[in-house]
Amino acid sequence: MIQRYSHPEMGRIWSDQRRFETWLTVEIAAAEAMAAAGIIPAEAARDIREFGGFDIARIEEIERTTEHDVIAFTTAVAERVGPSARWLHFGMTSSDVIDTAQALQMRAACDLILADLEALAAAVRARALDERRTPMIGRTHGMHAEPITFGLKLAVWYSEIDRDIERLQRARTTISVGKLSGAVGTFAHLPPAVEAHMCRALGLEPAAASSQVIQRDRHAELLTALAITAASLEKFALEIRGLQRTEVGEVEEPFRRGQKGSSAMPHKRNPIGCEQVCGLARLVRANAHAALENVALWHERDISHSSVERVIVPDSFLALDHMLRRFTRIVREMLVHPDRMRDNLNRTRGVVFSGTVLLELARRGVSREDAYEWVQRNAMRSFAEARDFKELLLGDADITRILTPQEIDRAFDLDDQLKHVDEVFERVFQSVPVAAAREPPLPGRELSVKEIHR
């Protein structure tokens, strides 16, 4: 199922074929660095580059005997290289190859995820601008609070996605390091200059210090960045799920012609895409925990992290790639119901403007305690008696001796409540079309299919 939405290249990055190809790339770069330093013959480096190759079936055949994947790999490559193969993997330990190659794979996978995030950011930005002045009720504790716009909600998402991008860019830099420091990090058999040469050729930085392995705090940082991004997606998807509930009905993820929601109930239009995003976020978070467990290894290295990484690194990238691509489609095609938003905004008969009335009373000299008590008692009556909040305020002598009917009426002005939304958009998106910034809040309306795909 994950492959349905994942980028094909993400699967290729974590395939056995790409893994061995990357190992060979590292071996070739190391051989050429050693040749440049005069450690091995230039002809040997040339032969390793020209004749080095492998067959996965042969590697697997050898590994059944050696039970060591790197030895099986180097043996299979050596069979093709010929006499110069005695210089293959010269002075190196397995982790020199594995960790450096994995850095290249992780960097490539990061680039795909960053492209996914940019696509999601663009989709969210477009919908935010479309819905910037679509009023709806803001909710805290799941309860009606004060008016917002749906576009403002999406602007908050965009700002968070921007931070996800920054985090992943930093993590990409953190893991873009290689090593050639040998079995315990002492460079006993190859000098640091060879490592530096190899890393330059691969576009990596040399790890300033390493043991037998590149230290796993780097990998934990990356997996944590992926997990935070997944948590952001879960947050956004959970919001759509909440707004899609029958009782709310303000937003829906796309439901295509021919799609079925339930085997038993033909009427169902379930938010299955958002639910899948929420579920996979749990997996990516759990993998980040495993990455943190991998930081502590015995002395200069043990192998307890290796089996874990073979699962959590590819799976985290594959899952997050799928989540991002699927959720981007949801954002682009989601249905927005402004009429229902307006209905829900009005459902509580105006009590959501209570904070403005409180402040107006305080501005005119009423103590906050008295003002709060006067406003609250009318709000509670509105709930209990199903009466209009403004009418109750106009009938309250304590309030009307302070505020005129016109002042009370202005406290219910939706435009005034949302007057700074454009400034928030300016801060988030840096530039906002001037004409759009002057538009009043949109009246309740359904978006057409043409507008949704605009």
Coordinates of C-alpha atoms in Angstrom, one line a residue:
M1 CA 0.0 0.0 0.0
I2 CA 2.8 2.4 0.9
Q3 CA 4.3 1.9 -2.6
R4 CA 1.1 3.2 -4.2
Y5 CA 1.9 6.8 -3.2
S6 CA 5.7 6.6 -2.6
H7 CA 8.1 8.0 -5.2
P8 CA 9.6 5.1 -7.1
E9 CA 13.1 6.4 -6.6
M10 CA 12.7 6.2 -2.8
G11 CA 12.2 2.4 -3.1
R12 CA 15.2 2.2 -5.4
I13 CA 17.4 4.1 -2.9
W14 CA 16.8 1.4 -0.3
S15 CA 17.0 -1.6 -2.7
D16 CA 19.7 -4.2 -2.4
Q17 CA 20.9 -3.2 -5.9
R18 CA 21.4 0.4 -4.8
R19 CA 23.0 -0.6 -1.5
F20 CA 25.7 -2.7 -3.3
E21 CA 26.1 0.0 -6.0
T22 CA 26.8 2.6 -3.3
W23 CA 29.2 0.2 -1.5
L24 CA 31.1 -0.1 -4.8
T25 CA 31.1 3.6 -5.3
V26 CA 32.8 4.0 -1.9
E27 CA 35.3 1.3 -2.6
I28 CA 36.2 3.0 -5.9
A29 CA 36.5 6.4 -4.3
A30 CA 38.7 5.0 -1.6
A31 CA 40.9 3.1 -4.0
E32 CA 41.4 6.3 -6.1
A33 CA 42.2 8.3 -3.0
M34 CA 44.8 5.7 -2.0
A35 CA 46.3 5.7 -5.5
A36 CA 46.6 9.5 -5.4
A37 CA 48.5 9.1 -2.1
G38 CA 50.8 6.5 -3.6
I39 CA 49.5 3.8 -1.3
I40 CA 48.3 1.4 -4.0
P41 CA 49.2 1.3 -7.7
A42 CA 47.3 3.7 -10.0
E43 CA 46.6 0.7 -12.3
A44 CA 44.8 -1.1 -9.4
A45 CA 42.5 1.8 -8.8
R46 CA 41.8 1.9 -12.5
D47 CA 41.0 -1.8 -12.6
I48 CA 38.7 -1.5 -9.6
R49 CA 36.8 1.3 -11.4
E50 CA 36.7 -0.3 -14.8
F51 CA 36.1 -4.0 -13.9
G52 CA 34.5 -3.7 -10.5
G53 CA 31.0 -5.1 -10.5
F54 CA 28.8 -7.6 -8.8
D55 CA 25.9 -10.0 -9.1
I56 CA 23.5 -10.0 -6.2
A57 CA 22.9 -13.8 -6.5
R58 CA 26.6 -14.4 -6.3
I59 CA 26.9 -12.1 -3.2
E60 CA 24.1 -14.1 -1.5
E61 CA 25.7 -17.4 -2.4
I62 CA 29.0 -16.4 -0.8
E63 CA 27.2 -14.9 2.2
R64 CA 25.6 -18.2 2.9
T65 CA 29.1 -19.5 3.8
T66 CA 30.7 -16.3 5.2
E67 CA 27.7 -15.0 7.1
H68 CA 29.3 -11.6 6.5
D69 CA 27.8 -9.3 3.9
V70 CA 30.7 -7.0 3.3
I71 CA 33.1 -10.0 2.8
A72 CA 30.7 -11.6 0.5
F73 CA 30.4 -8.3 -1.5
T74 CA 34.2 -7.7 -1.7
T75 CA 34.7 -11.4 -2.7
A76 CA 32.2 -11.1 -5.5
V77 CA 33.7 -7.8 -6.7
A78 CA 37.2 -9.3 -6.5
E79 CA 36.2 -12.1 -8.8
R80 CA 35.6 -9.6 -11.6
V81 CA 38.5 -7.2 -10.9
G82 CA 41.2 -9.9 -11.3
P83 CA 44.7 -9.6 -9.9
S84 CA 44.3 -6.0 -8.9
A85 CA 41.7 -7.1 -6.4
R86 CA 44.4 -7.5 -3.7
W87 CA 44.2 -3.7 -3.4
L88 CA 40.4 -3.7 -3.1
H89 CA 39.3 -2.7 0.4
F90 CA 42.9 -2.2 1.3
G91 CA 43.4 -0.9 4.9
M92 CA 39.6 -0.6 5.3
T93 CA 37.1 -2.0 7.8
S94 CA 33.5 -2.9 6.9
S95 CA 32.0 0.1 8.6
D96 CA 34.2 2.4 6.5
V97 CA 32.2 1.2 3.5
I98 CA 28.8 0.6 5.2
D99 CA 28.6 3.9 7.1
T100 CA 29.9 6.1 4.2
A101 CA 27.6 4.4 1.8
Q102 CA 24.6 4.8 4.1
A103 CA 25.4 8.5 4.4
L104 CA 25.0 8.7 0.6
Q105 CA 21.8 6.8 0.6
M106 CA 20.3 8.9 3.5
R107 CA 21.3 12.1 1.8
A108 CA 19.6 11.1 -1.4
A109 CA 16.5 10.1 0.5
C110 CA 16.5 13.4 2.4
D111 CA 16.5 15.2 -1.0
L112 CA 13.3 13.3 -2.0
I113 CA 11.7 14.1 1.3
L114 CA 12.6 17.8 1.0
A115 CA 11.1 17.9 -2.5
D116 CA 7.9 16.3 -1.0
L117 CA 7.8 19.0 1.7
E118 CA 8.2 21.8 -0.8
A119 CA 5.3 20.3 -2.8
L120 CA 3.2 20.1 0.3
A121 CA 4.1 23.7 1.3
A122 CA 3.1 24.9 -2.1
A123 CA -0.2 23.1 -1.9
V124 CA -1.0 24.5 1.6
R125 CA 0.0 28.0 0.6
A126 CA -2.3 27.9 -2.4
R127 CA -5.3 26.7 -0.3
A128 CA -4.4 29.2 2.5
L129 CA -4.6 32.1 0.1
D130 CA -7.9 30.8 -1.4
E131 CA -9.4 30.5 2.1
R132 CA -7.7 33.4 3.8
R133 CA -11.1 35.2 4.3
T134 CA -13.3 32.2 4.8
P135 CA -14.6 32.6 8.4
M136 CA -15.0 29.7 10.7
I137 CA -15.1 29.1 14.4
G138 CA -11.8 28.5 16.2
R139 CA -11.9 25.8 18.8
T140 CA -10.0 25.2 22.0
H141 CA -10.5 22.1 24.1
G142 CA -12.7 21.0 21.2
M143 CA -15.2 23.8 22.1
H144 CA -16.1 27.0 20.3
A145 CA -13.7 29.8 21.1
E146 CA -13.5 32.8 18.8
P147 CA -13.7 33.3 15.0
I148 CA -10.8 32.6 12.8
T149 CA -10.5 31.9 9.0
F150 CA -9.8 28.5 7.4
G151 CA -6.9 30.2 5.6
L152 CA -5.4 31.2 8.9
K153 CA -5.5 27.6 10.1
L154 CA -3.6 26.6 6.9
A155 CA -1.1 29.5 7.3
V156 CA -0.3 27.9 10.7
W157 CA 0.3 24.6 9.0
Y158 CA 2.5 26.3 6.4
S159 CA 4.7 27.9 9.0
E160 CA 5.2 24.5 10.7
I161 CA 6.1 22.8 7.4
D162 CA 8.7 25.5 6.9
R163 CA 10.3 24.5 10.2
D164 CA 10.1 20.8 9.2
I165 CA 12.1 21.7 6.1
E166 CA 14.7 23.6 8.1
R167 CA 15.0 20.7 10.6
L168 CA 15.5 18.2 7.8
Q169 CA 18.0 20.4 6.0
R170 CA 20.1 20.5 9.2
A171 CA 19.8 16.8 9.7
R172 CA 20.9 16.2 6.1
T173 CA 24.0 18.1 6.8
T174 CA 24.6 16.2 10.0
I175 CA 24.5 12.8 8.3
S176 CA 26.5 13.8 5.2
V177 CA 29.8 12.5 6.6
G178 CA 32.0 9.6 5.7
K179 CA 34.9 7.8 7.4
L180 CA 38.0 5.8 6.5
S181 CA 39.5 5.7 9.9
G182 CA 39.7 2.0 10.3
A183 CA 38.7 -0.6 12.9
V184 CA 38.9 1.7 16.0
G185 CA 39.1 5.2 14.5
T186 CA 42.9 5.6 14.8
F187 CA 43.8 5.7 11.0
A188 CA 46.3 2.9 11.8
H189 CA 46.5 1.8 8.2
L190 CA 45.4 4.8 6.1
P191 CA 46.1 8.5 6.9
P192 CA 43.4 11.1 7.4
A193 CA 44.4 12.7 4.1
V194 CA 43.1 9.7 2.2
E195 CA 39.8 9.9 4.0
A196 CA 39.5 13.6 3.2
H197 CA 40.2 12.8 -0.5
M198 CA 37.6 10.1 -0.6
C199 CA 35.0 12.2 1.1
R200 CA 35.6 15.1 -1.3
A201 CA 35.1 12.8 -4.2
L202 CA 31.7 11.6 -2.7
G203 CA 30.6 15.1 -1.7
L204 CA 30.8 14.3 2.0
E205 CA 32.6 15.8 4.9
P206 CA 35.0 13.6 6.9
A207 CA 33.7 12.8 10.4
A208 CA 36.0 14.8 12.6
A209 CA 36.4 11.8 14.9
S210 CA 34.9 8.3 14.8
S211 CA 35.4 5.0 16.4
Q212 CA 34.8 1.9 14.1
V213 CA 31.5 3.6 13.2
I214 CA 30.2 7.1 12.5
Q215 CA 28.5 8.0 15.8
R216 CA 24.8 7.3 15.9
D217 CA 23.7 10.6 17.4
R218 CA 23.8 11.8 13.8
H219 CA 21.4 9.1 12.7
A220 CA 19.2 9.7 15.7
E221 CA 19.0 13.4 14.8
L222 CA 17.8 12.5 11.3
L223 CA 15.3 9.9 12.4
T224 CA 14.0 12.4 15.0
A225 CA 13.6 15.1 12.3
L226 CA 11.6 12.6 10.2
A227 CA 9.5 11.8 13.2
I228 CA 8.7 15.4 13.9
T229 CA 7.7 15.9 10.3
A230 CA 5.5 12.8 10.6
A231 CA 4.0 14.3 13.7
S232 CA 3.2 17.5 11.8
L233 CA 1.4 15.5 9.2
E234 CA -0.5 13.7 11.8
K235 CA -1.6 17.0 13.4
F236 CA -2.8 18.3 10.0
A237 CA -4.6 15.0 9.1
L238 CA -6.2 14.8 12.5
E239 CA -7.6 18.3 12.0
I240 CA -9.2 17.3 8.7
R241 CA -10.6 14.2 10.4
G242 CA -12.1 16.3 13.1
L243 CA -13.6 18.9 10.7
Q244 CA -15.0 16.1 8.5
R245 CA -17.0 14.5 11.3
T246 CA -20.7 14.4 10.4
E247 CA -21.6 16.8 13.3
V248 CA -19.0 19.3 12.0
G249 CA -19.0 18.8 8.2
E250 CA -16.7 21.8 7.4
V251 CA -13.9 20.0 5.4
E252 CA -13.6 16.7 3.6
E253 CA -10.7 14.8 2.2
P254 CA -11.4 14.0 -1.5
F255 CA -13.7 11.1 -2.3
R256 CA -13.4 10.1 -5.9
R257 CA -16.0 8.6 -8.3
G258 CA -16.2 4.9 -7.7
Q259 CA -14.6 5.0 -4.3
K260 CA -16.3 3.0 -1.6
G261 CA -16.3 3.9 2.1
S262 CA -17.8 0.8 3.7
S263 CA -18.7 -2.8 2.7
A264 CA -21.9 -2.6 4.7
M265 CA -22.9 1.1 4.6
P266 CA -23.0 2.6 1.1
H267 CA -23.4 6.2 2.4
K268 CA -20.0 6.3 4.1
R269 CA -17.3 8.8 3.0
N270 CA -14.6 8.1 5.5
P271 CA -11.3 10.1 5.9
I272 CA -9.2 7.0 5.2
G273 CA -6.3 8.9 3.8
C274 CA -5.9 11.1 6.9
E275 CA -6.4 8.1 9.1
Q276 CA -3.6 6.3 7.3
V277 CA -1.3 9.4 7.7
C278 CA -2.1 9.4 11.5
G279 CA -1.3 5.6 11.7
L280 CA 2.0 5.8 9.9
A281 CA 3.1 8.7 12.1
R282 CA 3.1 6.2 15.0
L283 CA 5.5 4.0 13.1
V284 CA 7.9 6.8 12.2
R285 CA 7.9 8.0 15.9
A286 CA 8.6 4.5 17.1
N287 CA 11.6 4.2 14.7
A288 CA 13.0 7.5 16.1
H289 CA 12.9 5.9 19.5
A290 CA 14.9 2.9 18.2
A291 CA 17.4 5.3 16.6
L292 CA 17.9 6.9 20.0
E293 CA 18.5 3.5 21.5
N294 CA 21.2 2.9 18.9
V295 CA 23.3 5.8 20.1
A296 CA 24.8 3.9 23.0
L297 CA 27.2 1.1 21.8
W298 CA 29.8 -0.9 23.6
H299 CA 33.3 0.8 23.5
E300 CA 34.4 1.5 19.9
R301 CA 31.5 -0.4 18.4
D302 CA 29.2 -3.4 18.7
I303 CA 26.7 -4.6 16.1
S304 CA 23.4 -4.1 18.1
H305 CA 22.5 -1.0 16.0
S306 CA 23.1 -2.6 12.6
S307 CA 20.0 -4.9 12.4
V308 CA 17.8 -2.1 13.7
E309 CA 19.0 0.4 11.1
R310 CA 18.4 -2.0 8.3
V311 CA 14.7 -1.7 9.2
I312 CA 14.1 1.8 10.7
V313 CA 16.1 3.9 8.2
P314 CA 14.5 2.6 5.0
D315 CA 11.1 2.2 6.6
S316 CA 11.0 5.7 8.0
F317 CA 11.9 7.3 4.7
L318 CA 9.5 5.1 2.7
A319 CA 6.6 5.7 5.2
L320 CA 7.2 9.5 5.3
D321 CA 7.5 9.8 1.6
H322 CA 4.2 8.0 1.2
M323 CA 2.6 10.2 3.9
L324 CA 3.8 13.4 2.3
R325 CA 2.7 12.6 -1.2
R326 CA -0.7 11.3 -0.1
F327 CA -1.4 14.2 2.2
T328 CA -0.4 16.7 -0.5
R329 CA -3.0 15.2 -2.8
I330 CA -5.5 15.5 0.1
V331 CA -4.7 19.2 0.6
R332 CA -5.0 20.0 -3.1
E333 CA -8.3 18.2 -3.6
M334 CA -10.0 18.6 -0.2
L335 CA -13.6 19.9 -0.2
V336 CA -14.2 23.1 1.9
H337 CA -17.8 23.9 2.9
P338 CA -17.9 27.6 3.9
D339 CA -21.7 27.5 4.4
R340 CA -21.3 24.9 7.1
M341 CA -18.5 26.9 8.6
R342 CA -20.7 29.9 8.8
D343 CA -23.6 27.8 10.3
N344 CA -21.3 26.4 13.0
L345 CA -19.9 29.8 13.7
N346 CA -23.4 31.0 14.4
R347 CA -24.5 27.8 16.2
T348 CA -23.8 29.2 19.7
R349 CA -25.9 32.4 19.1
G350 CA -23.1 34.9 19.4
V351 CA -21.4 33.9 22.7
V352 CA -18.1 33.5 20.8
F353 CA -17.9 37.4 20.9
S354 CA -18.0 37.4 24.7
G355 CA -14.3 38.3 25.0
T356 CA -14.8 41.4 22.9
V357 CA -17.7 42.6 25.2
L358 CA -15.5 41.9 28.2
L359 CA -12.7 44.1 26.9
E360 CA -15.1 46.9 25.9
L361 CA -16.5 47.0 29.5
A362 CA -12.9 47.0 30.9
R363 CA -12.0 49.9 28.6
R364 CA -14.8 52.0 30.1
G365 CA -13.7 51.5 33.7
V366 CA -15.5 48.4 34.8
S367 CA -13.3 46.0 36.9
R368 CA -12.3 42.9 35.1
E369 CA -14.0 40.8 37.8
D370 CA -17.4 42.6 37.4
A371 CA -17.2 42.7 33.6
Y372 CA -16.4 39.0 33.5
E373 CA -19.3 38.1 35.8
W374 CA -21.8 40.3 33.8
V375 CA -20.8 38.8 30.5
Q376 CA -20.5 35.2 31.7
R377 CA -24.0 35.2 33.3
N378 CA -25.5 36.2 29.9
A379 CA -23.5 33.6 28.1
M380 CA -24.7 30.9 30.5
R381 CA -28.3 32.1 30.0
S382 CA -27.8 31.9 26.2
F383 CA -26.7 28.3 26.6
A384 CA -29.4 27.3 29.1
E385 CA -32.3 29.1 27.4
A386 CA -31.2 28.8 23.7
R387 CA -31.4 32.6 23.4
D388 CA -29.5 35.1 21.4
F389 CA -26.4 36.4 23.3
K390 CA -26.6 39.9 21.9
E391 CA -30.3 40.3 22.9
L392 CA -29.5 39.2 26.4
L393 CA -26.7 41.8 26.7
L394 CA -29.1 44.5 25.4
G395 CA -31.5 43.5 28.2
D396 CA -28.9 43.6 31.0
A397 CA -29.0 46.9 32.9
D398 CA -25.5 46.5 34.2
I399 CA -24.1 46.3 30.7
T400 CA -26.4 48.9 29.0
R401 CA -25.5 51.6 31.5
I402 CA -21.9 51.2 30.3
L403 CA -22.3 50.3 26.6
T404 CA -24.7 51.8 24.0
P405 CA -26.6 49.4 21.7
Q406 CA -24.2 50.6 18.9
E407 CA -21.2 49.7 20.9
I408 CA -22.6 46.3 21.8
D409 CA -23.4 45.7 18.1
R410 CA -19.8 46.6 17.1
A411 CA -18.5 44.0 19.5
F412 CA -20.1 41.4 17.2
D413 CA -18.3 42.7 14.1
L414 CA -16.7 39.7 12.4
D415 CA -14.5 42.0 10.2
D416 CA -13.1 43.5 13.4
Q417 CA -12.3 40.1 14.8
L418 CA -10.4 39.2 11.7
K419 CA -8.8 42.5 11.0
H420 CA -5.2 41.3 11.5
V421 CA -5.4 38.1 9.5
D422 CA -3.7 39.8 6.5
E423 CA -0.8 40.8 8.7
V424 CA -0.3 37.2 9.8
F425 CA -0.3 36.2 6.2
E426 CA 2.3 38.8 5.4
R427 CA 4.5 37.4 8.1
V428 CA 4.0 33.8 7.1
F429 CA 4.2 34.2 3.3
Q430 CA 6.2 37.4 3.1
S431 CA 4.0 38.8 0.3
V432 CA 0.3 38.8 -0.2
P433 CA -1.6 40.1 -3.2
V434 CA -2.9 43.6 -2.4
A435 CA -6.2 43.2 -4.1
A436 CA -6.9 40.1 -2.2
A437 CA -5.9 41.7 1.1
R438 CA -8.8 44.2 0.7
E439 CA -11.5 41.6 0.1
P440 CA -14.1 41.3 2.9
P441 CA -14.8 37.9 4.5
L442 CA -16.4 35.7 1.9
P443 CA -20.1 34.8 2.3
G444 CA -20.9 31.2 2.9
R445 CA -20.6 29.1 -0.3
E446 CA -19.6 25.7 -1.6
L447 CA -16.4 25.5 -3.7
S448 CA -17.0 24.1 -7.2
V449 CA -14.9 21.3 -8.5
K450 CA -13.2 23.8 -10.9
E451 CA -12.2 26.0 -8.0
I452 CA -10.9 23.1 -6.0
H453 CA -8.5 22.1 -8.8
R454 CA -7.6 25.7 -9.6

